[in-house]
Coordinates of C-alpha atoms in Angstrom, one line a residue:
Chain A
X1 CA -26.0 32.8 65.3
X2 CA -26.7 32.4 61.5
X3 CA -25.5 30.5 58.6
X4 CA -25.1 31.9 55.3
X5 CA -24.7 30.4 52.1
X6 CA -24.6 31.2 48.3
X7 CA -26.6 30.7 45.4
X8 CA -27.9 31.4 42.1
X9 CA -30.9 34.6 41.4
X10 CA -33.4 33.0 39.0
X11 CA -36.3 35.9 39.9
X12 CA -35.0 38.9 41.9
X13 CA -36.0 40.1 45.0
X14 CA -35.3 40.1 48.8
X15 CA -37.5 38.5 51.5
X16 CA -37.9 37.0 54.4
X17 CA -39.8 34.5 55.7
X18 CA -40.4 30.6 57.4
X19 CA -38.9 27.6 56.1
X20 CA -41.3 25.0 54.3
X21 CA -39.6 21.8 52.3
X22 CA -41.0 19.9 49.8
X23 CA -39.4 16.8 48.7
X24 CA -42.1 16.3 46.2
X25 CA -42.0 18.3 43.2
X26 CA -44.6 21.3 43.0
X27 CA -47.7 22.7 40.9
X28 CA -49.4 25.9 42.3
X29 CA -52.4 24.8 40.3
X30 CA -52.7 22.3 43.1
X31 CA -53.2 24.8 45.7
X32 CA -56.7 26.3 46.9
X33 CA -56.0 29.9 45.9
X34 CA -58.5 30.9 49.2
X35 CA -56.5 29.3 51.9
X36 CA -52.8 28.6 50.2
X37 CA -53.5 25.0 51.4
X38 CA -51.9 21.9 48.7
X39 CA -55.0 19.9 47.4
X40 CA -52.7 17.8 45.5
X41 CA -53.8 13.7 46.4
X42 CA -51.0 11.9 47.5
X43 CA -48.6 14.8 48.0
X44 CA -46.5 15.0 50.5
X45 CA -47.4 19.0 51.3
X46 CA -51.0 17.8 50.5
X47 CA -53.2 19.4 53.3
X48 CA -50.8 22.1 54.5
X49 CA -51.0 25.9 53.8
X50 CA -48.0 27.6 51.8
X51 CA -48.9 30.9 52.6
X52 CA -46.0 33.3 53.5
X53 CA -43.5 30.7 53.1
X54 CA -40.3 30.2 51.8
X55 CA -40.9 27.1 49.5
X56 CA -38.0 24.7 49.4
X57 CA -38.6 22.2 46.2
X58 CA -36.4 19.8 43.8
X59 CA -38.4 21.5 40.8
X60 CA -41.5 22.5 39.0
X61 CA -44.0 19.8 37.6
X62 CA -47.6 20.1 35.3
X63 CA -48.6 21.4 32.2
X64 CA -47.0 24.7 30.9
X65 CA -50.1 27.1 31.5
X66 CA -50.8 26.3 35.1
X67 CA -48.2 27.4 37.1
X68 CA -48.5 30.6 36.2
X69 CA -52.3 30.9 36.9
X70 CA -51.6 29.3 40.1
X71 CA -49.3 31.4 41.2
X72 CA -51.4 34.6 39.7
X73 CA -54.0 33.3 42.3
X74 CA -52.1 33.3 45.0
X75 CA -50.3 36.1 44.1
X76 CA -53.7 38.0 44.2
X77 CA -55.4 36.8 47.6
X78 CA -52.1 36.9 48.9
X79 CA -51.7 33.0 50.0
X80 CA -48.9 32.2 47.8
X81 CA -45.2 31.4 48.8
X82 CA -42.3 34.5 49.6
X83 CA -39.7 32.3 47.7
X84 CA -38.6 29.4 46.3
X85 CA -35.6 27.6 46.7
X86 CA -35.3 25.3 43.7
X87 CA -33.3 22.5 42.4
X88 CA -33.8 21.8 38.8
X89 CA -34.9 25.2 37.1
X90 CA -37.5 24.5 34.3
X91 CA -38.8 27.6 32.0
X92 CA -42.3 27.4 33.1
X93 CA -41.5 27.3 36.9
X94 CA -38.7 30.4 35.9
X95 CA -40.6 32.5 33.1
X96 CA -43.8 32.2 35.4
X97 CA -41.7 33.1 38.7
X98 CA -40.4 36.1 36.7
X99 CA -43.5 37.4 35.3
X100 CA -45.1 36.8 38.7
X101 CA -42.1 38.7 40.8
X102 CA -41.6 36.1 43.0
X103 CA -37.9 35.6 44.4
X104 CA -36.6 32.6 43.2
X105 CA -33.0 31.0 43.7
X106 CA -31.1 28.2 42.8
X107 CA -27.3 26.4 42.5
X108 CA -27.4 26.1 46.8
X109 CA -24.9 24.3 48.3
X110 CA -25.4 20.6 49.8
X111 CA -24.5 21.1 53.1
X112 CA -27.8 23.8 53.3
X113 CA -30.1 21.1 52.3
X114 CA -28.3 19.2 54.9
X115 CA -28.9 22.4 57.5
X116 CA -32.2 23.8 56.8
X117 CA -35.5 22.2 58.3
X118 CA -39.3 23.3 58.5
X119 CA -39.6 26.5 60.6
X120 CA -36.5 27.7 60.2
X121 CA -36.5 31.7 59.5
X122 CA -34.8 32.3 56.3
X123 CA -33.7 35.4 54.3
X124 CA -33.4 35.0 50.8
X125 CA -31.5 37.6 49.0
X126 CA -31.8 36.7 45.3
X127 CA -30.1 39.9 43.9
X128 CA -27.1 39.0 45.8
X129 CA -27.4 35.8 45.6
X130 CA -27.0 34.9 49.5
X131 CA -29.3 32.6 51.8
X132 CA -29.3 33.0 55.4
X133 CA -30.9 30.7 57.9
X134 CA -31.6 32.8 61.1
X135 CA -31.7 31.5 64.6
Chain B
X1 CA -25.6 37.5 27.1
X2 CA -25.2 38.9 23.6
X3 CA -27.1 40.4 21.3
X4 CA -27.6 41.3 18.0
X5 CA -28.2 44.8 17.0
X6 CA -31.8 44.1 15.8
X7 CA -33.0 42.2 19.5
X8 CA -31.0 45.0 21.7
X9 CA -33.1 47.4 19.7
X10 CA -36.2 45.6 20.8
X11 CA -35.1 45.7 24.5
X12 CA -34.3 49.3 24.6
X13 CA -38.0 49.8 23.2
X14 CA -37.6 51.0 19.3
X15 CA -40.1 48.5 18.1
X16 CA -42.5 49.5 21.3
X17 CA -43.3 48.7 24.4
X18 CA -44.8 45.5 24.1
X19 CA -41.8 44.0 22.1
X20 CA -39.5 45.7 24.6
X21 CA -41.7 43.7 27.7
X22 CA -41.1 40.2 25.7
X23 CA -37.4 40.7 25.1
X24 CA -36.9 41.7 28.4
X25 CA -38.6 38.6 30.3
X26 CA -36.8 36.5 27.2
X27 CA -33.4 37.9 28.1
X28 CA -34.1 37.3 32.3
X29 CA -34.6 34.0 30.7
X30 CA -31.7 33.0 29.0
X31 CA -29.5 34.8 31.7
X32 CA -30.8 32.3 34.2
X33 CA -29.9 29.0 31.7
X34 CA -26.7 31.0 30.7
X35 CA -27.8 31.3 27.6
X36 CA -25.6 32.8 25.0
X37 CA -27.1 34.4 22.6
X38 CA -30.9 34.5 20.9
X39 CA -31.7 32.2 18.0
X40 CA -34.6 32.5 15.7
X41 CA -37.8 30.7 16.3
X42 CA -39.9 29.6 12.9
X43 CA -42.9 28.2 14.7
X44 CA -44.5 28.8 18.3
X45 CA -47.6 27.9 20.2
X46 CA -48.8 29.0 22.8
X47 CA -50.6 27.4 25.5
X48 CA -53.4 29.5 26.1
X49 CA -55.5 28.8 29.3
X50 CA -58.2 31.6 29.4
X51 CA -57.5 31.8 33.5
X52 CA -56.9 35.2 35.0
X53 CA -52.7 35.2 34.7
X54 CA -53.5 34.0 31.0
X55 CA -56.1 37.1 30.2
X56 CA -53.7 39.4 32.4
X57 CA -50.2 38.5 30.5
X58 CA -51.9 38.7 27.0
X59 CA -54.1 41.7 27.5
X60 CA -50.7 43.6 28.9
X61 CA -48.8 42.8 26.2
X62 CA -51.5 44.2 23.7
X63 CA -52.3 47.2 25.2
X64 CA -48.6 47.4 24.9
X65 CA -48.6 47.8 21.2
X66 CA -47.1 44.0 20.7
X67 CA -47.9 41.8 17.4
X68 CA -46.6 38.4 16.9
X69 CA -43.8 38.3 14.5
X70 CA -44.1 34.3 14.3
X71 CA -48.2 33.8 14.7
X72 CA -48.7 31.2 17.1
X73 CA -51.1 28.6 17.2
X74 CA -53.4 28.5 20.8
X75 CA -54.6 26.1 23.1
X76 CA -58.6 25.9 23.6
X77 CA -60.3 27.5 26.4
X78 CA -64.1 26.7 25.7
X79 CA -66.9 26.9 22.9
X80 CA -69.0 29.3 24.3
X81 CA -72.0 29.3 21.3
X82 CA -71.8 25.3 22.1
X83 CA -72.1 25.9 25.8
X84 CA -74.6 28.6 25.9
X85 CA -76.8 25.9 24.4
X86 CA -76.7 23.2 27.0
X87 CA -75.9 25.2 29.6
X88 CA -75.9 28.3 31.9
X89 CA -72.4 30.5 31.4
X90 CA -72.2 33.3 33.9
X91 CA -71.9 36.3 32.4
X92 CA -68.5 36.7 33.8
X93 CA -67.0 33.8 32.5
X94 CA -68.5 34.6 29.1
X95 CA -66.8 38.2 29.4
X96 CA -63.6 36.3 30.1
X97 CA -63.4 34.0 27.0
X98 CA -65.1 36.9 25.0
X99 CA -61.4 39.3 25.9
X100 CA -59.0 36.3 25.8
X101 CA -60.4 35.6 22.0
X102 CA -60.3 39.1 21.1
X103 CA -56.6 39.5 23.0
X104 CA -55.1 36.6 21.2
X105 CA -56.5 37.8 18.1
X106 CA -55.2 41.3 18.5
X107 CA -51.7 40.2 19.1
X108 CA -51.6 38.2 16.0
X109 CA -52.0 34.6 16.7
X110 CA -53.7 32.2 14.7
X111 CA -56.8 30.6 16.2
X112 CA -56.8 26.8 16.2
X113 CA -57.8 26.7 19.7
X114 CA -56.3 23.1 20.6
X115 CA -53.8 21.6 21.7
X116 CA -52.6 19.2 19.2
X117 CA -51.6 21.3 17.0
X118 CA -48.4 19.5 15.7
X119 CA -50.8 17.1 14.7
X120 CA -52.3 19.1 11.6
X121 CA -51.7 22.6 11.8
X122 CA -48.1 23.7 13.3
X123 CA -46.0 20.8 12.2
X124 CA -42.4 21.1 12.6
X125 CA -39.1 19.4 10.6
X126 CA -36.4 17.8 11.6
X127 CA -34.3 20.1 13.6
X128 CA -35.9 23.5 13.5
X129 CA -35.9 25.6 16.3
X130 CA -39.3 26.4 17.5
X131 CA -40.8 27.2 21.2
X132 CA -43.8 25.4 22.0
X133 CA -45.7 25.4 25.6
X134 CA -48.0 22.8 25.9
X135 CA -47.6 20.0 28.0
X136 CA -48.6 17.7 25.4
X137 CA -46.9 19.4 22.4
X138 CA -43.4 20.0 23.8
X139 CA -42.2 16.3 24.6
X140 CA -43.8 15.5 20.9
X141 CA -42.2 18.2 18.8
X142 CA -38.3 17.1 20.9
X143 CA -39.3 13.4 20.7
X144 CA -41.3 12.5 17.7
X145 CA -40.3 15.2 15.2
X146 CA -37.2 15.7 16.4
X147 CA -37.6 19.2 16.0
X148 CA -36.2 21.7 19.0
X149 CA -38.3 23.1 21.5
X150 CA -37.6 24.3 25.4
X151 CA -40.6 23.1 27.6
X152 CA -41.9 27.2 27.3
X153 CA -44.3 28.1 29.2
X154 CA -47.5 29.4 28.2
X155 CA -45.8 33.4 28.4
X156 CA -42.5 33.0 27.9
X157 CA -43.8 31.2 24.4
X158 CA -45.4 34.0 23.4
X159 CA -42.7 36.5 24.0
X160 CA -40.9 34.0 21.9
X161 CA -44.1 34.7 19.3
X162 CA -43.6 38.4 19.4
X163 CA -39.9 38.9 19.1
X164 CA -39.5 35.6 16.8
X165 CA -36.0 34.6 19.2
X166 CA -35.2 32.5 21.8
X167 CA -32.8 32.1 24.0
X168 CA -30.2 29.4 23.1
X169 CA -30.3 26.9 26.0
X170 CA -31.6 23.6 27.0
X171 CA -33.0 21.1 24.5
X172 CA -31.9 23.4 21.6
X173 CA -28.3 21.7 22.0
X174 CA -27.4 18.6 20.9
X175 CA -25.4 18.1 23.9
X176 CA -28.6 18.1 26.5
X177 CA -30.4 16.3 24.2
X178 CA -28.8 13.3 25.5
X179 CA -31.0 10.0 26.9
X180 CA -29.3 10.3 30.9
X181 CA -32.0 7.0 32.4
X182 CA -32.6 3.8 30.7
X183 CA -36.0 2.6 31.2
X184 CA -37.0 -1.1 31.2
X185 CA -40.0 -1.6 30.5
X186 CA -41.0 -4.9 31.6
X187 CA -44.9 -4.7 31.5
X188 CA -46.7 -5.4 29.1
X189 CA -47.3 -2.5 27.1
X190 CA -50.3 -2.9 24.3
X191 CA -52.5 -0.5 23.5
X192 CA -52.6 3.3 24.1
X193 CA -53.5 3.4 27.5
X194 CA -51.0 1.8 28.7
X195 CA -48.8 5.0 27.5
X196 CA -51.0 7.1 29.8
X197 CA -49.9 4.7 32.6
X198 CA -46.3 4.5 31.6
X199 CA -46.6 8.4 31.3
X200 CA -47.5 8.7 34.9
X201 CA -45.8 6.1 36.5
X202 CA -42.1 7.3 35.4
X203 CA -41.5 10.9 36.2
X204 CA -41.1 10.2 40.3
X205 CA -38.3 7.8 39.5
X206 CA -36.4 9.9 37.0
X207 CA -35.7 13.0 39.0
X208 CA -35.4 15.6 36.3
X209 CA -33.6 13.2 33.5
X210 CA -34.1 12.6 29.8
X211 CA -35.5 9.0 29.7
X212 CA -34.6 6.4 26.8
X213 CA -37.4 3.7 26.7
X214 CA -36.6 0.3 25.4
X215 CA -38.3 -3.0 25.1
X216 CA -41.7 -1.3 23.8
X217 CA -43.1 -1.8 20.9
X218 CA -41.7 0.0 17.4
X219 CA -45.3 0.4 16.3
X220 CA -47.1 3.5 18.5
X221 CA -50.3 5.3 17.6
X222 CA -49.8 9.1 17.1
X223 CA -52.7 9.0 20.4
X224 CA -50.2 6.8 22.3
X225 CA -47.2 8.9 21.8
X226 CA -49.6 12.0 22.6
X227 CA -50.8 10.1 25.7
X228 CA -47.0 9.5 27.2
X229 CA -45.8 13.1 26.7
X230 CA -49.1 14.2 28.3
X231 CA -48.7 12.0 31.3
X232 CA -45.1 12.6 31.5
X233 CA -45.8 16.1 32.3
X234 CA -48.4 15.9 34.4
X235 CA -46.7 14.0 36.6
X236 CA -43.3 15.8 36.0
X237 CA -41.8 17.7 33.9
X238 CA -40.0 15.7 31.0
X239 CA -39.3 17.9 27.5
X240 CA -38.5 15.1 25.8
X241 CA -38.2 11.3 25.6
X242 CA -36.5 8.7 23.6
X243 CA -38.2 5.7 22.2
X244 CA -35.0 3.0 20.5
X245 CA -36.1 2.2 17.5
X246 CA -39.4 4.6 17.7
X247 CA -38.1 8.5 17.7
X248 CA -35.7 10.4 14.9
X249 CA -32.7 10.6 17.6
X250 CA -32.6 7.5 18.9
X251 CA -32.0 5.0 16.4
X252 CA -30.3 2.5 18.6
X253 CA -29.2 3.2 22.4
X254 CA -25.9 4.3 21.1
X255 CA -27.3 7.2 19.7
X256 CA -29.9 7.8 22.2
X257 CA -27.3 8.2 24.7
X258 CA -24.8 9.8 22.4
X259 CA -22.2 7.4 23.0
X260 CA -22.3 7.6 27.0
X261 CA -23.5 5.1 29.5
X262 CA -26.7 5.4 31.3
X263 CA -26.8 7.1 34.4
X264 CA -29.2 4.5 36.1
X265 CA -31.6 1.9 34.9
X266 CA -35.2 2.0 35.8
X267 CA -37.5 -1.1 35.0
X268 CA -41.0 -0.7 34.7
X269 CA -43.3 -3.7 35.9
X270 CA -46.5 -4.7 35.3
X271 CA -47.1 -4.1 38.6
X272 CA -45.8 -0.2 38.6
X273 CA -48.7 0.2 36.1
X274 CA -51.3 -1.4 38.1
X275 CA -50.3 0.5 41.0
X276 CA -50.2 4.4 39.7
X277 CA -53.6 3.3 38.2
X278 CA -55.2 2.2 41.2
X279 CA -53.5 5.5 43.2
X280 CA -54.7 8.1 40.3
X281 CA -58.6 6.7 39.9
X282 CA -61.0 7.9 42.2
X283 CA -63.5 5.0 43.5
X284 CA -65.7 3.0 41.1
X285 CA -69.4 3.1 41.3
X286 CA -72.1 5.1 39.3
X287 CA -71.0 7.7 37.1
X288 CA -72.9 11.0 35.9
X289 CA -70.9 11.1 32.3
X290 CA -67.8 10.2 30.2
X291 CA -65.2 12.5 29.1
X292 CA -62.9 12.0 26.5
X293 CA -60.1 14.7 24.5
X294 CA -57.3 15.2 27.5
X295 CA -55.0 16.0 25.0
X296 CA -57.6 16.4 22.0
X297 CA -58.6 13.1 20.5
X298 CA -57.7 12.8 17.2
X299 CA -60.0 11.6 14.0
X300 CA -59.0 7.7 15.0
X301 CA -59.5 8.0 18.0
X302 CA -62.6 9.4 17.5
X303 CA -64.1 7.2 14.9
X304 CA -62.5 4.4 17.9
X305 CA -65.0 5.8 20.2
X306 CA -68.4 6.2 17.3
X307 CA -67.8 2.4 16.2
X308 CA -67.6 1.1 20.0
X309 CA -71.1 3.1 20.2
X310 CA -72.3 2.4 16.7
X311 CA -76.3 1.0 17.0
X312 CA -75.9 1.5 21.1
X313 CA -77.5 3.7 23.7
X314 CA -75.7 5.9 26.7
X315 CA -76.9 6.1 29.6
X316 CA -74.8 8.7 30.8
X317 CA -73.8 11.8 28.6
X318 CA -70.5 11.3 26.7
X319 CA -68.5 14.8 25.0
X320 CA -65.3 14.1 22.9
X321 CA -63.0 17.3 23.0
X322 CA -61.3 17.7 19.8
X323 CA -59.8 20.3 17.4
X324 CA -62.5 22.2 14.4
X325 CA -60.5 20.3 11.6
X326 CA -61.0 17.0 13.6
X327 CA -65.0 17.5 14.1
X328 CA -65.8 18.8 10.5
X329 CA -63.6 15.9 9.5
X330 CA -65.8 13.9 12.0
X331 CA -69.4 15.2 10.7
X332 CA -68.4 14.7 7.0
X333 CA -67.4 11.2 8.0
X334 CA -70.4 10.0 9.9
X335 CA -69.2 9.7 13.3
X336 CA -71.0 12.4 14.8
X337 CA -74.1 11.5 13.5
X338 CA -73.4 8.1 15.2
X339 CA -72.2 9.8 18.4
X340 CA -75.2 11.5 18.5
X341 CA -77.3 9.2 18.1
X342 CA -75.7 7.2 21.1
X343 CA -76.2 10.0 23.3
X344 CA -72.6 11.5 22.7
X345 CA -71.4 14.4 21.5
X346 CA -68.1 16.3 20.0
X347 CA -67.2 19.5 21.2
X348 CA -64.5 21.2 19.3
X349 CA -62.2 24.3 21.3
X350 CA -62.9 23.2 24.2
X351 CA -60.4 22.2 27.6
X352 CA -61.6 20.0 30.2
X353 CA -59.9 22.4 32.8
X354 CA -62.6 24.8 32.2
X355 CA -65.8 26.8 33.7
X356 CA -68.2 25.7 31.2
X357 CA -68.2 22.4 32.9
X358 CA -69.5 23.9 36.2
X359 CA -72.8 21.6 35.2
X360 CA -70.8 18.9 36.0
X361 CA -69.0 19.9 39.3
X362 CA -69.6 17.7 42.4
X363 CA -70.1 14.6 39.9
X364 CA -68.1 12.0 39.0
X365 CA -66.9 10.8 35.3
X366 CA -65.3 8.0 33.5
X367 CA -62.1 9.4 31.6
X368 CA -59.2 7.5 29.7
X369 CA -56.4 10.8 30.8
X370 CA -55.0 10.7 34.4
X371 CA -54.4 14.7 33.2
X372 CA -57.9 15.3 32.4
X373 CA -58.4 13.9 36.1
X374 CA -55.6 15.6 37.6
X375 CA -56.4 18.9 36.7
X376 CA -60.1 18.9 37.3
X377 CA -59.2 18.4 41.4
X378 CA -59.5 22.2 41.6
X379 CA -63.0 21.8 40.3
X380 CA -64.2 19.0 42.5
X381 CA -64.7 16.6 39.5
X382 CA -64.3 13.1 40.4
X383 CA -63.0 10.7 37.5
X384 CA -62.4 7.1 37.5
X385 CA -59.6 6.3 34.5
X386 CA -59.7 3.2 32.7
X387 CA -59.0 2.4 28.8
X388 CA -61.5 4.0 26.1
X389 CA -63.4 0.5 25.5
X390 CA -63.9 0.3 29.2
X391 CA -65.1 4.2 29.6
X392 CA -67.6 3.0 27.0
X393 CA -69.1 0.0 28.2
X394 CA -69.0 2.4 31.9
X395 CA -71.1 4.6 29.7
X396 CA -73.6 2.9 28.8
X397 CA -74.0 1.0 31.9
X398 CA -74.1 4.3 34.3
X399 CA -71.5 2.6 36.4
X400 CA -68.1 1.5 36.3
X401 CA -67.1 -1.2 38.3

């Protein structure tokens, strides 16, 4: 059985991949580009690896250069997320997503965020703007 | 979205490749924020970082055949001749700053090399449609000037720079310019630190709003509205601010929430200060130097720092990161000579969040900035953060306590 939903392409791209939710807002800066591990203190992802995983976030936070350099990092040893799954869109998180080909979405219905939990297997489809928790 | 005749020319590539890459990410842009239609920018800066996405992005777009149309002004990365001098700089981190100077310079942009520039150089009126990344630079250019600026980042900025547009979205329109939160501020809010704390301590409570602060005082420092757009976004992501009876749109609270009622009301407390300090500092004890310039200081705050040292001796070493214009304006005045003569120094294009401080990786500092201490995590600097006159005393004691 799977549950689909709709939503919003901010970056384009298909993929899928394993559920990880943030309820902290996120800076890929503050992420060891080596391991994809969050080295932010005090956050709530802070010690686990985000490598491979479909990122699930309110929104983007930090200064307006790093989140694209971390995400370049990442991108380059291969650590960094699949996706993201946003609620607030800011340009830096957006321009840097697009630059940076990542698959980004946003505009999901409530009653996924009600749904969707850590581990969950998850296929974003940004283009067509469709989400689809797998089971 | 539409376009002129001019912009779809530059996305279908008749003013070259490079214009053509920048219209097209500018256009992916505005089609996510339903933007409908460009508008011209008349000022830009960009938020150069001299990292590899930075180098990468830039280095594209001028092998690309792209010039700025609006020259931007640019964020530090470091002073290498400085460096060189008092330190080793691997010859790959020198090759990196040597390409991102000669990149930026190629595409046109005007090399300030700091990040205040809407303090001297790239100053906006009331109004005018620019696109500014920066953390720093963005909330001061919505809130202070009240000039309009989305929070660009450091590339879409300088797409802005290349095809002079924008896409018309977000703070541009007066309607999302709106105050949404009230904030209370109920501590006890008196010198410019205390804006770095404020900064800080709001953003997780706020949850993506425009914040209208009341009860502070109607007399800021330029450093202390620098310091609480700086802080705002590093721990969030806040565009712009209100201040009743401080910033251009918010006269009274009327006009700072056009009319409308707050969403919610957030009170500040003394004790919401005291606690995001004590969670951002790393522990007291001795300290190998002190770091100031996270945003660059300005010349008061630097001649704040030579009188406090005036006639005195550091025991650890002291660097003030500032803007060229500020440290000529410094050495003319006397304060570097008095720095110096402490056992402090003024290094002008320079970021903290940089490789020439490898020296000082592993060691722990005294800084005033929680974002000169957030960023440097990735660099395994430690800082303790308390208020410039305490950094000082730390200073020249070898020890904060």
């Amino acid at each position: 059985m799977s549950e689909t939903y709709g939503c919003h392409k901010v970056s384009e791209g298909v993929i899928e991949g394993e559920v990880l939710i943030s309820t902290d807002d996120f800076c890929f800066y503050l992420v060891d580009p080596k391991t994809g591990v969050v080295i932010e203190k005090n956050h709530c992802l802070e010690g686990q690896s985000i490598a491979d995983k479909i990122l699930v976030f309110p929104s983007g936070k930090g200064s307006s250069v790093v989140q694209a350099d971390g995400m370049y990092q990442l991108k380059m040893t291969g650590k960094g997320p699949r996706a993201l799954i946003i609620k607030y869109p800011d340009t830096v998180l957006v321009a840097s997503s697009i630059i940076m080909e990542l698959p980004v979405v946003d505009r999901v219905p409530k009653d996924f965020y009600e749904q969707v939990k850590n581990g969950d297997k998850l296929r974003v489809d940004a283009d067509q703007g469709i989400l689809i928790i797998q089971s | 979205m539409q376009l002129t005749v001019e912009e779809q020319e530059m996305l279908d590539g008749k003013y070259g490749k490079g214009t053509q890459i920048a219209m097209k990410i500018q256009v992916a842009l505005g089609e996510v924020f339903d933007a409908p239609k460009m508008v011209p920018v008349s000022r830009t800066h960009v938020a150069l970082s001299n990292q590899e996405a930075d180098l990468w992005f830039v280095e594209k777009l001028v092998n690309a055949g792209a010039r700025c149309k609006i020259s931007p002004t640019v964020n530090p990365g470091f002073n290498l001749e400085y460096f060189q001098c008092i330190t080793t700089i691997s010859k790959e981190d020198e090759q990196t700053i040597r390409r991102t100077r000669q990149a930026y310079k190629d595409i046109g942009a005007t090399l300030t090399f700091d990040c205040t520039p809407y303090l001297e150089k790239n100053v906006p009126r009331f109004g005018e449609i620019t696109a500014f990344s920066e953390s720093s630079a963005t909330p001061f250019i919505n809130s202070v000037y009240g000039a309009r600026t989305n929070r660009e980042s450091a590339q879409s900025a300088l797409c802005a720079a290349i095809t002079g547009r924008t896409p018309l979205y977000g703070f541009l329109l007066d309607e999302n310019r709106k105050g949404q939160v009230l904030i209370d501020v109920q501590a006890d809010v008196k010198n410019d630190f205390d804006y770095q704390l404020l900064g800080y301590a709001v953003p997780k409570k706020l949850q993506f709003k425009t914040p209208v602060f009341v009860n502070l005082p109607t007399d800021p420092s330029p450093a202390a509205l620098m310091n609480l757009g700086a802080q705002l976004n590093t721990a969030g992501n806040v565009p712009m601010y209100h201040i009743v009876g401080v910033t251009p749109e918010a006269r009274t609270v009327e006009e700072a929430f056009q009319g409308d009622e707050p969403e919610r009301i957030i009170t500040i407390t003394q004790e919401d200060l005291d606690q995001v300090h004590s969670e951002i500092t790393d522990p007291v004890g001795k300290i190998d130097f002190a770091l100031f310039g996270c945003p660059h200081f300005n010349l008061n705050q630097v001649a704040q720092v030579a009188d406090l040292v005036k006639g005195k001796e550091l025991k650890v070493k002291l660097w003030i990161m500032t803007s060229s214009l500020t440290k000529e304006l410094a050495t003319r005045m006397g304060y570097l000579e008095t720095l110096q003569a402490a056992g402090g120094d003024i290094v002008d294009d320079t970021c903290m969040d940089q490789p020439c401080w490898e020296f000082l990786y592993g060691k722990k500092g005294v800084t005033d900035s929680p974002k000169c201490a957030y960023y440097t995590k990735r660099r395994n600097m430690q800082f303790v953060i308390r208020k410039v006159e305490d950094c000082i005393e730390a200073a020249m004691r070898g020890e904060v306590s």
